[in-house]
Each structure stands twice: as structure tokens, then as C-alpha cells.
PDB file of C-alpha atoms in Angstrom:
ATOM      1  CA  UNK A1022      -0.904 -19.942 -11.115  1.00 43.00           C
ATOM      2  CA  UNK A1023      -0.124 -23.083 -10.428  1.00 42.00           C
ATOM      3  CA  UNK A1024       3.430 -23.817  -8.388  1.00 47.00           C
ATOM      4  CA  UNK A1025       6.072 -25.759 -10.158  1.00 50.00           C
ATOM      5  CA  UNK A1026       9.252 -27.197  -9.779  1.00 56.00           C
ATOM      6  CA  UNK A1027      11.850 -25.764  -7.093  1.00 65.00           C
ATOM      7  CA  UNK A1028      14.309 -23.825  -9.129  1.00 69.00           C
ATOM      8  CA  UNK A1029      17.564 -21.979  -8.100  1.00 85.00           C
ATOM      9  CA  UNK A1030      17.490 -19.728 -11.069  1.00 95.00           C
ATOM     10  CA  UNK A1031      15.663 -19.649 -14.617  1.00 97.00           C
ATOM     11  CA  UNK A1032      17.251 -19.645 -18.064  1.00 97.00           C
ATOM     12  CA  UNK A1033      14.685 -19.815 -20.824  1.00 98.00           C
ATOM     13  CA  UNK A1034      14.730 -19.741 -24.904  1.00 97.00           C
ATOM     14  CA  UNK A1035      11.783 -19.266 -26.439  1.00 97.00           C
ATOM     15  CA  UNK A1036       9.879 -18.704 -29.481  1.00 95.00           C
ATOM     16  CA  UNK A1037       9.093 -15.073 -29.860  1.00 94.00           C
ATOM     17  CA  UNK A1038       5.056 -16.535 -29.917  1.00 94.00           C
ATOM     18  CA  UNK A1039       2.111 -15.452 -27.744  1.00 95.00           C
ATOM     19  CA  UNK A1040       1.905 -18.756 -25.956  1.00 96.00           C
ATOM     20  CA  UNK A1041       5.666 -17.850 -24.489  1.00 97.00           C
ATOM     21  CA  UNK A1042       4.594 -15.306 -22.673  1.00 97.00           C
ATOM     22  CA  UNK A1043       2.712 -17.294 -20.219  1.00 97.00           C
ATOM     23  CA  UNK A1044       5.619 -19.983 -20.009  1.00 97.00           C
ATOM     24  CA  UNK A1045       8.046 -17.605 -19.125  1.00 98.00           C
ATOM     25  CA  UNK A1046       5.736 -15.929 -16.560  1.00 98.00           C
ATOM     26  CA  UNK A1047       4.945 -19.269 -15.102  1.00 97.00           C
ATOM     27  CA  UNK A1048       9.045 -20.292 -15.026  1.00 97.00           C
ATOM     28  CA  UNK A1049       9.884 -16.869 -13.267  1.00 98.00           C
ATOM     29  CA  UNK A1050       7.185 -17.085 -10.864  1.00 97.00           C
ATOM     30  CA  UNK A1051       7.870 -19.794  -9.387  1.00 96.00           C
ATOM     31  CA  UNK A1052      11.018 -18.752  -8.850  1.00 97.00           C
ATOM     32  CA  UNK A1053       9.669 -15.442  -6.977  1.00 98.00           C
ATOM     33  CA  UNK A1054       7.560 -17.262  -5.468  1.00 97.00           C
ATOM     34  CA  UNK A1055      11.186 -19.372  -3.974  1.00 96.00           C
ATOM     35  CA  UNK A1056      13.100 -16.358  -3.185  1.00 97.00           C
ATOM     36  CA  UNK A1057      10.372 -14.193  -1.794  1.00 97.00           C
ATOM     37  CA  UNK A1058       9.785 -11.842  -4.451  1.00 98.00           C
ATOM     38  CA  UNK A1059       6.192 -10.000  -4.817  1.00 97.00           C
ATOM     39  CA  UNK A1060       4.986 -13.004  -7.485  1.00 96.00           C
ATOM     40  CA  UNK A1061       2.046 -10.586  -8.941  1.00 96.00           C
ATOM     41  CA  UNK A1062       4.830  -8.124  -9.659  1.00 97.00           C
ATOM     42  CA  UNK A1063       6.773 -10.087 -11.201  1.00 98.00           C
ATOM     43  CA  UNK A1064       4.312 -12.082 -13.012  1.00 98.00           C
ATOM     44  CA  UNK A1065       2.932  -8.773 -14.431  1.00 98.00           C
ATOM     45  CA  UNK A1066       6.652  -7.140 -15.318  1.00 98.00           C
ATOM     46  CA  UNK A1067       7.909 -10.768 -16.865  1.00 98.00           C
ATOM     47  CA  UNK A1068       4.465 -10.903 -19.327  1.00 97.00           C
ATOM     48  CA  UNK A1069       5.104  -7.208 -20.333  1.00 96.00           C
ATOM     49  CA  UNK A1070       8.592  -7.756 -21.285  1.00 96.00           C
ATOM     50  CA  UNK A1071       7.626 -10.495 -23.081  1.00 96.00           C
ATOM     51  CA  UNK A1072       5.088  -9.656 -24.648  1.00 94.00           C
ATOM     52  CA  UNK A1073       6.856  -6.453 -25.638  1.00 92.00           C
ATOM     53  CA  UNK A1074       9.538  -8.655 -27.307  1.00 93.00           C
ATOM     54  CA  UNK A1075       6.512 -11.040 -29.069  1.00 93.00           C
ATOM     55  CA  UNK A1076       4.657  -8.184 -30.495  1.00 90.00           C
ATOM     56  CA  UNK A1077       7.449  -5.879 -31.411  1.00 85.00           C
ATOM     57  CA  UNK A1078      10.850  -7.527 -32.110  1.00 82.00           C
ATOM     58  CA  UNK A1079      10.787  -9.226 -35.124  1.00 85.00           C
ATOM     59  CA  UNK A1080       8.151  -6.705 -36.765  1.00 82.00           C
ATOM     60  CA  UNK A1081       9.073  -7.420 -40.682  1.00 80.00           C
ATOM     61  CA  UNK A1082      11.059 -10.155 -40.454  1.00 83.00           C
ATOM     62  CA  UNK A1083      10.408 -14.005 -39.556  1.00 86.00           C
ATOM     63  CA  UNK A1084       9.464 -14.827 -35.470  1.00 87.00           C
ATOM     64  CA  UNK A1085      13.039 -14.910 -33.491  1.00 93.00           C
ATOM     65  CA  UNK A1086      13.805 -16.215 -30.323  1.00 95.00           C
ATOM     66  CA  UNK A1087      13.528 -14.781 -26.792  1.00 96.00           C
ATOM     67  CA  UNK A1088      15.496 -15.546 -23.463  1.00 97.00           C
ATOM     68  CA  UNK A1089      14.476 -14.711 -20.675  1.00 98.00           C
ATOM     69  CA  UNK A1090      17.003 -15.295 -17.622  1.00 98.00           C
ATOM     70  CA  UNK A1091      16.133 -14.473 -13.466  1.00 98.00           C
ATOM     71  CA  UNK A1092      18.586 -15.402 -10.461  1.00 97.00           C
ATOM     72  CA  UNK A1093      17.847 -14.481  -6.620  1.00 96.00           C
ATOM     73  CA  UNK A1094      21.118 -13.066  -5.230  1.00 95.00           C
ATOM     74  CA  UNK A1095      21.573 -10.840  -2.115  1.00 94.00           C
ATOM     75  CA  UNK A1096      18.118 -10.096  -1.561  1.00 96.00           C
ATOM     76  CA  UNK A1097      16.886  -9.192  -5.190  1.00 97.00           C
ATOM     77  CA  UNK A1098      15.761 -11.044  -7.948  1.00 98.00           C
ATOM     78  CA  UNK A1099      17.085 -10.301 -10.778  1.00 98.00           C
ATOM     79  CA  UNK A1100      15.159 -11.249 -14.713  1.00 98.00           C
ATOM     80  CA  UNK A1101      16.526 -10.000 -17.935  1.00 98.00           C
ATOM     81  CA  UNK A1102      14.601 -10.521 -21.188  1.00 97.00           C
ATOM     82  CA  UNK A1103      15.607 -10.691 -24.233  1.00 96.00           C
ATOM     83  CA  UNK A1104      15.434 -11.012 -27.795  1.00 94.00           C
ATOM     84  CA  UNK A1105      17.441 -10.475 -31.340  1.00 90.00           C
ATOM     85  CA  UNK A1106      14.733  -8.526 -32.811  1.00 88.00           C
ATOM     86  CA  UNK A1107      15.021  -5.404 -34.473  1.00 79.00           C
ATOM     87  CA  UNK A1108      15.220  -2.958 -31.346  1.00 72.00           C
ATOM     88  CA  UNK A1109      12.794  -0.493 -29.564  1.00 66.00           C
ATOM     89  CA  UNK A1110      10.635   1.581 -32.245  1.00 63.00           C
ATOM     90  CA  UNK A1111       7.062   2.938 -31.903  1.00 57.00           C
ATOM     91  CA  UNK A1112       4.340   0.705 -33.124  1.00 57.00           C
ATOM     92  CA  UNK A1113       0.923   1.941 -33.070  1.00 55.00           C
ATOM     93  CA  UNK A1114      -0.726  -1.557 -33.726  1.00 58.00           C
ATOM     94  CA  UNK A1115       0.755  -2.040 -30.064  1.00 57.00           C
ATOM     95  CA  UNK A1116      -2.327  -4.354 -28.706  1.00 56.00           C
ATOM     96  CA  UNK A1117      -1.115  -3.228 -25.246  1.00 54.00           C
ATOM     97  CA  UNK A1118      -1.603   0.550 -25.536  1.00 55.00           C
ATOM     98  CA  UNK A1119       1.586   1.182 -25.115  1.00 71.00           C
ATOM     99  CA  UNK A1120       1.137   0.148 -21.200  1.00 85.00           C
ATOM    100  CA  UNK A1121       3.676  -2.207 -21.170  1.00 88.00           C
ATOM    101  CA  UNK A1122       6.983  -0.523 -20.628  1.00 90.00           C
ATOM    102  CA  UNK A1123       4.914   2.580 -17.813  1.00 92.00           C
ATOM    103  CA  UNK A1124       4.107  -0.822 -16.118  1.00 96.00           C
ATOM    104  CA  UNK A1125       7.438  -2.884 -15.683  1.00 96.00           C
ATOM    105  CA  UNK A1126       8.795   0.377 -14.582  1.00 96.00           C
ATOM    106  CA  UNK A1127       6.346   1.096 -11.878  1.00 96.00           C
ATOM    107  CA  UNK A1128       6.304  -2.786 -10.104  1.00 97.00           C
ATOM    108  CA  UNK A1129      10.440  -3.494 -10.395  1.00 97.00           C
ATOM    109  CA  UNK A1130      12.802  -1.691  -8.001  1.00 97.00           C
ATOM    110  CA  UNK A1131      14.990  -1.179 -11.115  1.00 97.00           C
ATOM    111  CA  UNK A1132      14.518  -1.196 -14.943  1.00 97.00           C
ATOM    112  CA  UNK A1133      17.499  -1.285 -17.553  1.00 96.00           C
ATOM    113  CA  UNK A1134      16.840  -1.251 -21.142  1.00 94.00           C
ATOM    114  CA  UNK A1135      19.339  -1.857 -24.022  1.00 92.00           C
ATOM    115  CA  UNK A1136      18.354  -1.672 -27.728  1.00 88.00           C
ATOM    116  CA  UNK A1137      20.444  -1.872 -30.537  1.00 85.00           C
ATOM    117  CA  UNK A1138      19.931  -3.176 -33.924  1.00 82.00           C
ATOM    118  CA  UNK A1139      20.785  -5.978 -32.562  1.00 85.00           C
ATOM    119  CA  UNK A1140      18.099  -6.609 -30.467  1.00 90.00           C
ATOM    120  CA  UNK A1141      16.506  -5.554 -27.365  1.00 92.00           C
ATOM    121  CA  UNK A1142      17.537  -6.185 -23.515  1.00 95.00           C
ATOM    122  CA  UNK A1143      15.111  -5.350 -20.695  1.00 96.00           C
ATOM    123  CA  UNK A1144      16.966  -6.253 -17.153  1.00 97.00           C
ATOM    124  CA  UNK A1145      14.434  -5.593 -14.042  1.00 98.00           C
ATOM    125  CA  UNK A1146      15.394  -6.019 -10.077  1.00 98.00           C
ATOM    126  CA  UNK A1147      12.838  -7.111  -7.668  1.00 98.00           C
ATOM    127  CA  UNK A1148      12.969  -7.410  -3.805  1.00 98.00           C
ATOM    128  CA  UNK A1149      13.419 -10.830  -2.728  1.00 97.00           C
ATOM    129  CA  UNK A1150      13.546 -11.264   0.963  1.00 92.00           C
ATOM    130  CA  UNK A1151      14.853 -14.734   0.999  1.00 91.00           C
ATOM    131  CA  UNK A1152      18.077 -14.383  -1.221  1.00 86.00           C
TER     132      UNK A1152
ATOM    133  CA  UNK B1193       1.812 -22.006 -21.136  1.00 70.00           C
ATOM    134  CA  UNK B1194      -1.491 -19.727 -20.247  1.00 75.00           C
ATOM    135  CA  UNK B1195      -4.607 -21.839 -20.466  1.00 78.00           C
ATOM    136  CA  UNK B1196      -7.501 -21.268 -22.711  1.00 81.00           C
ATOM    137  CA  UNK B1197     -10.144 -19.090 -20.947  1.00 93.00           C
ATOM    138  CA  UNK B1198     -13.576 -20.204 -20.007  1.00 96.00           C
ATOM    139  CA  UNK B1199     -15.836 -17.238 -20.891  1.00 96.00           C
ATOM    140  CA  UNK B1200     -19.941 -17.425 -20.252  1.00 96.00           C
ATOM    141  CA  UNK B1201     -22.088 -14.376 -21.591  1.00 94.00           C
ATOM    142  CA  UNK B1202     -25.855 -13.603 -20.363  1.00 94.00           C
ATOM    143  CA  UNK B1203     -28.252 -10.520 -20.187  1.00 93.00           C
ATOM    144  CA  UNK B1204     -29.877  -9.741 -16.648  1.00 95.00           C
ATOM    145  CA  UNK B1205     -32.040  -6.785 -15.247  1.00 94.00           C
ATOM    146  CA  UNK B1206     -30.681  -4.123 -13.814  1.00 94.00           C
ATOM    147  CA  UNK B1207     -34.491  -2.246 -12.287  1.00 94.00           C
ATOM    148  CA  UNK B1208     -35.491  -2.375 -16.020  1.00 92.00           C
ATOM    149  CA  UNK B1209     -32.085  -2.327 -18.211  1.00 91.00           C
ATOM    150  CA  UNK B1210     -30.822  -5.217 -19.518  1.00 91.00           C
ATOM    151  CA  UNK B1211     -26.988  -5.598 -18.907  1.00 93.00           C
ATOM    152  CA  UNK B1212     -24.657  -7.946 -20.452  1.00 93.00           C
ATOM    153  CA  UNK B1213     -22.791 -10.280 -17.907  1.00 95.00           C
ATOM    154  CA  UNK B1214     -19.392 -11.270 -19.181  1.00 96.00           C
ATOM    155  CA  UNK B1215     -17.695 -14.128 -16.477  1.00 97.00           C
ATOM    156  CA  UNK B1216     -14.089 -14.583 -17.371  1.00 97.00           C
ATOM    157  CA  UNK B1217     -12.143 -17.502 -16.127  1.00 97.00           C
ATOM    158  CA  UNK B1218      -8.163 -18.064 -15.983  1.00 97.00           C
ATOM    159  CA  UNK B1219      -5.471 -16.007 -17.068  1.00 97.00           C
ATOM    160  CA  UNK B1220      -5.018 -13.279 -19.588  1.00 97.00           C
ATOM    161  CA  UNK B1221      -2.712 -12.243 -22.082  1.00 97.00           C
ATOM    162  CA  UNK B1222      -0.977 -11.593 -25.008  1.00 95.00           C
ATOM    163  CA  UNK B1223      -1.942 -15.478 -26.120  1.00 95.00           C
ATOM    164  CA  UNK B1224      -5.561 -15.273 -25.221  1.00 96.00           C
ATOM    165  CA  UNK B1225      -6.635 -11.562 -24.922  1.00 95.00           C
ATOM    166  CA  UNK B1226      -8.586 -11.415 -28.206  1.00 94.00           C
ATOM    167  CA  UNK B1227     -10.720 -14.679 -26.673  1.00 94.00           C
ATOM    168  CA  UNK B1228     -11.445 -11.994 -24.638  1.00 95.00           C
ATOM    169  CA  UNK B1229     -12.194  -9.467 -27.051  1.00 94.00           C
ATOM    170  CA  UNK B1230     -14.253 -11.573 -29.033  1.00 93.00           C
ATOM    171  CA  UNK B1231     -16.613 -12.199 -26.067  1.00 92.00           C
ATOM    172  CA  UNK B1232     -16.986  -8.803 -25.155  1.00 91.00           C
ATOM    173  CA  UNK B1233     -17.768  -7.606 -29.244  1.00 87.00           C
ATOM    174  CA  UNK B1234     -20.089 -10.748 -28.980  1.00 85.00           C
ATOM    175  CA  UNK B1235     -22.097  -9.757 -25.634  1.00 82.00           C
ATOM    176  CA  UNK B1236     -26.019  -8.718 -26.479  1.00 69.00           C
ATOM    177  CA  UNK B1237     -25.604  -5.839 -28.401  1.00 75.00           C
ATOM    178  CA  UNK B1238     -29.030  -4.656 -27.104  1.00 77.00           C
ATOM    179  CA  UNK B1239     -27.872  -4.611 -23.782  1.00 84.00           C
ATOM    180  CA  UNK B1240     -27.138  -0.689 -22.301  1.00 83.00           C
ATOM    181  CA  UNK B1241     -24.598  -1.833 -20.003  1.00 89.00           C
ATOM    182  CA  UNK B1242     -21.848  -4.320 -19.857  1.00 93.00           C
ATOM    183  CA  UNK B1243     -20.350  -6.218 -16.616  1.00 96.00           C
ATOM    184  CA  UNK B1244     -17.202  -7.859 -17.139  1.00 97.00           C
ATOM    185  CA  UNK B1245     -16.770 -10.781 -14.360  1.00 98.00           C
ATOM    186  CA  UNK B1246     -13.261 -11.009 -12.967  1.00 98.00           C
ATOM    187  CA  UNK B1247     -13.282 -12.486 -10.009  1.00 97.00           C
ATOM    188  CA  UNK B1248     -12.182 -15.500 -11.717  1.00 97.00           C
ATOM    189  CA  UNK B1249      -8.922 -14.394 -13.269  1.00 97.00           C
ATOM    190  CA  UNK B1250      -6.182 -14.741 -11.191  1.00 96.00           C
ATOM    191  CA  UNK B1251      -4.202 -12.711 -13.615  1.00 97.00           C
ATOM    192  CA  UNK B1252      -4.259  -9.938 -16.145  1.00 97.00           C
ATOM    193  CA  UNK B1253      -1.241  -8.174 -18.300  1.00 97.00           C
ATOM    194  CA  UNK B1254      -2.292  -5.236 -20.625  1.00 95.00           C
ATOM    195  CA  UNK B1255      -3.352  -6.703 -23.588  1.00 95.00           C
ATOM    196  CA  UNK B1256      -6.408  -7.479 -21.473  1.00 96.00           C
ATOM    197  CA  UNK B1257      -6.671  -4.182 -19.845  1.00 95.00           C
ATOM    198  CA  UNK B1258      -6.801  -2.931 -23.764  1.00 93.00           C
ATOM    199  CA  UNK B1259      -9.190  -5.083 -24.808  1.00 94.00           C
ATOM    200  CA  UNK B1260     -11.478  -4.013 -21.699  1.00 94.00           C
ATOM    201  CA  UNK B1261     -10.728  -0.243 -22.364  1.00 92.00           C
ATOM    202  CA  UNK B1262     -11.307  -0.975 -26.050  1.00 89.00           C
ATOM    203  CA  UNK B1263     -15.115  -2.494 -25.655  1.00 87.00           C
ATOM    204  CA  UNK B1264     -16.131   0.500 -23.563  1.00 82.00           C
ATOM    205  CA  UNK B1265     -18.635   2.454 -25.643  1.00 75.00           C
ATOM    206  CA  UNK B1266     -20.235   6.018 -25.687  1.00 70.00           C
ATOM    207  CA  UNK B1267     -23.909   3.714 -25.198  1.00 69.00           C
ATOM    208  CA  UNK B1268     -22.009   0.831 -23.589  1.00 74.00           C
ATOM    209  CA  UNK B1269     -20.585   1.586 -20.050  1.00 82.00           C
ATOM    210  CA  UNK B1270     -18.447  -1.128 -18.310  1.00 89.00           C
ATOM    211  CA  UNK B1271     -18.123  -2.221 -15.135  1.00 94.00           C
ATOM    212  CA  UNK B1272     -15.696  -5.026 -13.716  1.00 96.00           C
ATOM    213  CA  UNK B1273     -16.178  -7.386 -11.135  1.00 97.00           C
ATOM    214  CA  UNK B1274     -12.860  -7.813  -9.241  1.00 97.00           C
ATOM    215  CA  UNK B1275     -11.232  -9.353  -6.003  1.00 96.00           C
ATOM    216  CA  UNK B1276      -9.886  -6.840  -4.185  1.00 96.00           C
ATOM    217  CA  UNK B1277      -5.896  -6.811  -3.598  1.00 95.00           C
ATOM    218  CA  UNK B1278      -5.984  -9.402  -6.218  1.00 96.00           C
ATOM    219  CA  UNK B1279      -3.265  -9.094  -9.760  1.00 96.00           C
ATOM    220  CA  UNK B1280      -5.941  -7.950 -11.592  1.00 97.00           C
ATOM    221  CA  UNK B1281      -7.291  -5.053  -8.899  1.00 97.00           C
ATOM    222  CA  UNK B1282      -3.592  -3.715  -8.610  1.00 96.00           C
ATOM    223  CA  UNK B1283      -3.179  -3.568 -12.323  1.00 97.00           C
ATOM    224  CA  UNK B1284      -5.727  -1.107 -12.610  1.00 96.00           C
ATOM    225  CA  UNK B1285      -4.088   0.805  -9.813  1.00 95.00           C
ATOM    226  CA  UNK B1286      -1.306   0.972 -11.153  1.00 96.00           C
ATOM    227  CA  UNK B1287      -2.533   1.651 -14.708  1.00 95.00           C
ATOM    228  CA  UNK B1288      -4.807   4.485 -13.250  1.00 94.00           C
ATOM    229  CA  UNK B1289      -7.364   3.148 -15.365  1.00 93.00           C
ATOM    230  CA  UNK B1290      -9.937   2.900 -12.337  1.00 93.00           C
ATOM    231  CA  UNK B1291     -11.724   6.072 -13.544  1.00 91.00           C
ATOM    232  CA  UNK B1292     -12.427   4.271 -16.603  1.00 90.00           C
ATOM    233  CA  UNK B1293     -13.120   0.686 -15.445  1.00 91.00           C
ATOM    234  CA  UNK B1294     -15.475   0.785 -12.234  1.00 93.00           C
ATOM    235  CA  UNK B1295     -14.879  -2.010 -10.424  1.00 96.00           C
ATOM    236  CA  UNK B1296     -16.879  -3.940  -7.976  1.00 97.00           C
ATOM    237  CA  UNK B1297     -16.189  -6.220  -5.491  1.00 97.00           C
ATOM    238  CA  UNK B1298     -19.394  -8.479  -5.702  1.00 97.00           C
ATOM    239  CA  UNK B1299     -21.544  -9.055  -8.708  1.00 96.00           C
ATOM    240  CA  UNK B1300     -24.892  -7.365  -7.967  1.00 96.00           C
ATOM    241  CA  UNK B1301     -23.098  -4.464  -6.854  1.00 96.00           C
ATOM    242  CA  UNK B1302     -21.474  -4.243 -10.430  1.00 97.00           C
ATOM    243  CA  UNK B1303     -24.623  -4.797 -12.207  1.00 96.00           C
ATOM    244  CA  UNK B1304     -26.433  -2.617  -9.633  1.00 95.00           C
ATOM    245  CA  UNK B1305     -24.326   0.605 -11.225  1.00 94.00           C
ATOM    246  CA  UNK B1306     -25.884  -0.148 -14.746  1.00 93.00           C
ATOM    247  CA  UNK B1307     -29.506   0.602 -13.120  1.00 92.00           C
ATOM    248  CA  UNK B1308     -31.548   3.794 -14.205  1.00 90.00           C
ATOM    249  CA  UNK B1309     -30.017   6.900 -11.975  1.00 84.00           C
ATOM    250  CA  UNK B1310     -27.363   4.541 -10.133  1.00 84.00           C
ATOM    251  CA  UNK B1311     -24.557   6.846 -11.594  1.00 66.00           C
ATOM    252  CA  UNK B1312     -22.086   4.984 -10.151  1.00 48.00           C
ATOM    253  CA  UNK B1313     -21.283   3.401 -13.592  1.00 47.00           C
ATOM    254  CA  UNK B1314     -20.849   7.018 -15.255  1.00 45.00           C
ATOM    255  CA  UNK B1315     -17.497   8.247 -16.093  1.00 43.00           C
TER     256      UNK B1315
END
């Protein structure tokens, strides 16, 4: 990945579209990257979520958005994602296998999820040495 | 956003099998993983054995782990070519998918497993 722009924290809105998942990855890396977070971790955990939200959210209704925040504080980095989709429900069309949530789970320190009909929330914690 | 892949496709010899060669380049997911897909369906159908050239991705979520898993065939066996410690190398770790996707650090080593009695490809 290529290294961007020094960033104290990240705070994202984005089309719930495929090509978001890599520009919230990129954002959030970076910032890892900053605050000496395990970037591949991250990376991998931030495109999950993401792509969780893209492919499942807004099932049955028109595309919605997705935010996707992260902040380094006292050593851990901290990224929430999410949308205002319909919530967490099975899909077997999942293109990911249903990989995606058995992942984020096993690279973050810590893995919240909220769903509601409302929308889904997926806040992770990372180490980052140089919070 | 994630850059389009560069994917190349030829058939070598593996001691008398032909094997398709696959050689991915850039990052994969959810926006580009069917590029992905595509290329594998594409690769020479006549070929016995499939090797899908990693080394150039620098990253990998699971909609390309999917499509991988998904091209694997009961005629077909696949084999990956991937940088060790690299993204892609711990997502299979962590996936525990390695039983399923041999991987290789070098090239010849991962078309090597296709040849006749090499086993190493088998699952």
C-alpha cells in the first residue's frame, strides 16, 4: 500500500460500494501505520468490516452510507465501522464465505458488535505501541 | 481506492502435465475479486493443474480467498505462490485454509507439486 498523508485520527463517510472498501483500508492504514499498529491486521479487519457492511447492509433496499472512524489513544487503536443498513442477518450469497466476521475477531485485541434495525456497528481495538 | 489488478495466464510443463500459471498483481478485494475469478474460470481448461501467482499481491481480504477456494476442482488442484510472512501468507493462517491452498514460496516449486507422483499438491 502506498503511505499517505500523516493523520491524527480518521473519520470517513462512504458509499456502501465495493470501491470503499479499499479507501477506507488505505485511510486506516496509514494511520496504523502512524501509531504503530500491526498495518496487515488492520488492513485485513478494516476490509472485512467493510466489506461486511457493502455486501450485507442495505440488502433490499437502495446502497446507504458507511463510516468508518479510528483514533490511537493510550496505546490502542481504536476503528469502528459503520453503517445504517438493515442489521446482521445470514446471507448465503455472502461472496466471502462467511470468513469475514471469524477473521476481524482473530487479528483485533477486541471486537464489539451492535446491530439493530437500525444499522450495524462493528468497534475493533488494536495494539498501537506509539499512542 | 484498490487498483485494478494486472493478471497474466499461461500453460507450462510440469514433467509432462500442463499446468495453468495464474500471476496476480496488486491488491484484492471485495471491488476486484471477481477480476480474479474471471481469470481463474478463464485459465486453460485443459490444463490438470492450476498455480495461482501471489507473490505480487501485497494484500488479500476474503473475497479473494473465496474465489481461490471456489476455482479448486475435483480434476483441478491449486497451488499458490506466496511470500512468506507476507498479508496474504498470514491470511491463510489464520483462515486455516493452508490444507486446502498449498502454498509455495518460489514458482517452480509450486508448479513442481502439479508433476506426475509429486503429491505434494494432493489434499
Amino acid at each position: 500500500m502506498v503511505s499517505g498523508e500523516e493523520r491524527s485520527s480518521v473519520d470517513l463517510e462512504l458509499p456502501s460500494e465495493p470501491p470503499s472498501v479499499g479507501e477506507a483500508r488505505q485511510a486506516v492504514t496509514d494511520l496504523a501505520r502512524q501509531v504503530g499498529a500491526p498495518e496487515s491486521d488492520v488492513g485485513l479487519a478494516v476490509s472485512e468490516a467493510v466489506g461486511n457492511a457493502v455486501v450485507h447492509a442495505f440488502r433490499g433496499r437502495p446502497p446507504g452510507t458507511v463510516r468508518v472512524t479510528a483514533r490511537g489513544i493510550d496505546g490502542v487503536l481504536t476503528v469502528t465501522v459503520s453503517d445504517d443498513g438493515v442489521g446482521m442477518s445470514p446471507n448465503i450469497q455472502s461472496p466471502g464465505l462467511g470468513f469475514g466476521i471469524s477473521l476481524i475477531t482473530k487479528v483485533a485485541l477486541d471486537v464489539h458488535f451492535e446491530s439493530s434495525e437500525g444499522g450495524t456497528r462493528v468497534t475493533m481495538d488494536f495494539p498501537a505501541e506509539a499512542a | 481506492m484498490t487498483e485494478p489488478l494486472q493478471i497474466s495466464a499461461e500453460t507450462v510443463d510440469a514433467d509432462g502435465r500442463p499446468v495453468g500459471v495464474v500471476t496476480v498483481r496488486g491488491e484484492v478485494d471485495l471491488s476486484n475479486s471477481e477480476e480474479l475469478a474471471g481469470a481463474l474460470t478463464a485459465a486453460d481448461e485443459e490444463s490438470e493443474g492450476l498455480v495461482v501467482d501471489l507473490s505480487g499481491v501485497p494484500f488479500m481480504d476474503s473475497s479473494g480467498l473465496a474465489v481461490l477456494l471456489a476455482a479448486r476442482e475435483p480434476w483441478r488442484r491449486i497451488t499458490a505462490v506466496v511470500v512468506p510472512d507476507s498479508p496474504v501468507a498470514r491470511l491463510i493462517e489464520i483462515a486455516e485454509v493452508a490444507n486446502f491452498i498449498h502454498s509455495f514460496p518460489a514458482r517452480d516449486a509450486a508448479v513442481s507439486a502439479h508433476a506426475p507422483g509429486a503429491g505434494d499438491a494432493d489434499d
